[in-house]
Coordinates of C-alpha atoms in Angstrom, one line a residue:
X15 CA -6.5 13.1 -2.3
X16 CA -4.3 13.0 0.5
X17 CA -2.0 11.1 3.1
X18 CA -4.8 11.0 5.6
X19 CA -7.1 9.6 3.2
X20 CA -4.6 6.9 2.4
X21 CA -4.1 6.3 6.0
X22 CA -8.2 6.0 6.6
X23 CA -7.9 3.8 3.9
X24 CA -5.5 1.4 5.1
X25 CA -6.8 1.5 8.9
X26 CA -10.4 0.3 7.4
X27 CA -8.3 -2.9 5.5
X28 CA -6.7 -3.7 8.8
X29 CA -9.6 -3.2 11.0
X30 CA -11.7 -5.4 8.8
X31 CA -8.7 -8.6 8.1
X32 CA -9.1 -11.6 9.4
X33 CA -5.7 -12.4 9.4
X34 CA -3.1 -13.0 12.1
X35 CA 0.1 -10.4 11.3
X36 CA 2.1 -8.2 13.2
X37 CA 1.3 -5.2 10.6
X38 CA 4.4 -6.1 8.2
X39 CA 3.3 -6.0 4.7
X40 CA 6.0 -8.4 3.6
X41 CA 4.1 -11.5 5.3
X42 CA 0.8 -11.0 4.0
X43 CA 0.0 -12.8 0.3
X44 CA 0.0 -10.6 -2.9
X45 CA -3.8 -10.4 -2.6
X46 CA -3.3 -8.2 0.7
X47 CA 0.1 -6.3 -1.0
X48 CA -2.1 -5.4 -4.1
X49 CA -5.0 -4.0 -1.7
X50 CA -3.1 -1.8 0.3
X51 CA -1.1 -0.7 -3.0
X52 CA -4.5 0.2 -4.7
X53 CA -5.7 2.2 -1.0
X54 CA -2.3 3.7 -1.3
X55 CA -2.2 4.7 -5.1
X56 CA -6.1 5.7 -5.5
X57 CA -5.4 8.0 -2.6
X58 CA -2.1 9.5 -3.7
X59 CA -2.4 11.2 -6.7
X60 CA 0.7 12.8 -6.2
X61 CA 2.6 9.6 -6.6
X62 CA 0.6 9.1 -10.1
X63 CA 3.3 10.6 -12.5
X64 CA 6.4 8.3 -10.9
X65 CA 4.4 5.1 -10.5
X66 CA 1.9 4.8 -14.0
X67 CA 2.7 4.5 -17.4
X68 CA 2.3 8.2 -19.1
X69 CA 0.2 7.5 -22.1
X70 CA -2.7 6.5 -19.4
X71 CA -5.6 9.4 -19.6
X72 CA -7.8 8.2 -16.9
X73 CA -5.6 6.8 -14.3
X74 CA -7.7 6.4 -11.5
X75 CA -10.0 4.3 -14.1
X76 CA -6.8 3.0 -14.8
X77 CA -6.2 2.0 -11.4
X78 CA -9.7 0.6 -10.8
X79 CA -8.9 -1.6 -13.8
X80 CA -5.9 -2.8 -12.8
X81 CA -6.7 -3.7 -8.9
X82 CA -10.6 -4.6 -9.7
X83 CA -11.3 -5.8 -12.9
X84 CA -8.3 -7.1 -14.5
X85 CA -6.9 -9.3 -11.8
X86 CA -5.7 -12.7 -13.3
X87 CA -4.3 -11.2 -16.5
X88 CA -0.7 -11.9 -16.6
X89 CA 0.2 -8.3 -17.8
X90 CA -2.1 -7.1 -15.4
X91 CA 0.1 -9.2 -12.6
X92 CA 3.2 -8.0 -14.1
X93 CA 2.1 -4.2 -13.9
X94 CA 1.0 -4.6 -10.4
X95 CA 4.2 -6.5 -9.2
X96 CA 6.0 -3.6 -10.6
X97 CA 4.3 -1.0 -9.1
X98 CA 4.1 -2.8 -5.7
X99 CA 8.2 -3.1 -5.8
X100 CA 8.6 0.6 -6.5
X101 CA 5.7 1.7 -3.1
X102 CA 7.2 -1.2 -1.5
X103 CA 9.3 1.0 1.1
X104 CA 7.0 3.6 1.5
X105 CA 3.7 1.5 2.0
X106 CA 5.4 -0.9 4.6
X107 CA 6.2 1.9 6.6
X108 CA 3.0 3.4 6.6
X109 CA 1.0 -0.1 7.0
X110 CA 3.3 -0.9 10.0
X111 CA 2.6 2.6 11.4
X112 CA -1.3 2.4 11.2
X113 CA -1.1 -0.9 12.4
X114 CA 1.0 0.0 15.6
X115 CA -1.7 3.0 15.9
X116 CA -4.4 0.8 16.0
X117 CA -3.4 -1.8 18.1
X118 CA -1.6 0.8 20.6
X119 CA 1.8 -0.4 19.9
X120 CA 4.8 2.0 20.7
X121 CA 7.5 1.6 18.0
X122 CA 11.0 0.6 18.8
X123 CA 13.5 3.7 19.3
X124 CA 16.2 4.2 16.6
X125 CA 18.9 2.4 18.6
X126 CA 21.4 5.5 17.8
X127 CA 19.6 7.6 20.3
X128 CA 20.7 5.4 22.8
X129 CA 24.2 6.1 22.1
X130 CA 23.7 9.9 22.3
X131 CA 23.0 9.4 26.0

């Protein structure tokens, strides 16, 4: 799978949301953070070696169980929290970019560019 699939999954989620926000994942509750994290990781197998425990044989099934079938278990909550912290910066940027695209918001120009004019 690829980044384009992750972007599509995130776009579909954003469009279905009934939450007022500005696209910054930090403003969302843990349920939405978990949702976006799962949508990202499910599509981005290249991240699995860096994020998921190595002894897991069926990593797709592990993700499904972790995010969909073991929601309130303490161990699962801890694992999801640690995974989120590992992917937070990439996921935050990706979700914001997709949100901006969907809402036709132009990103702020990097302040350093103005200095060179």
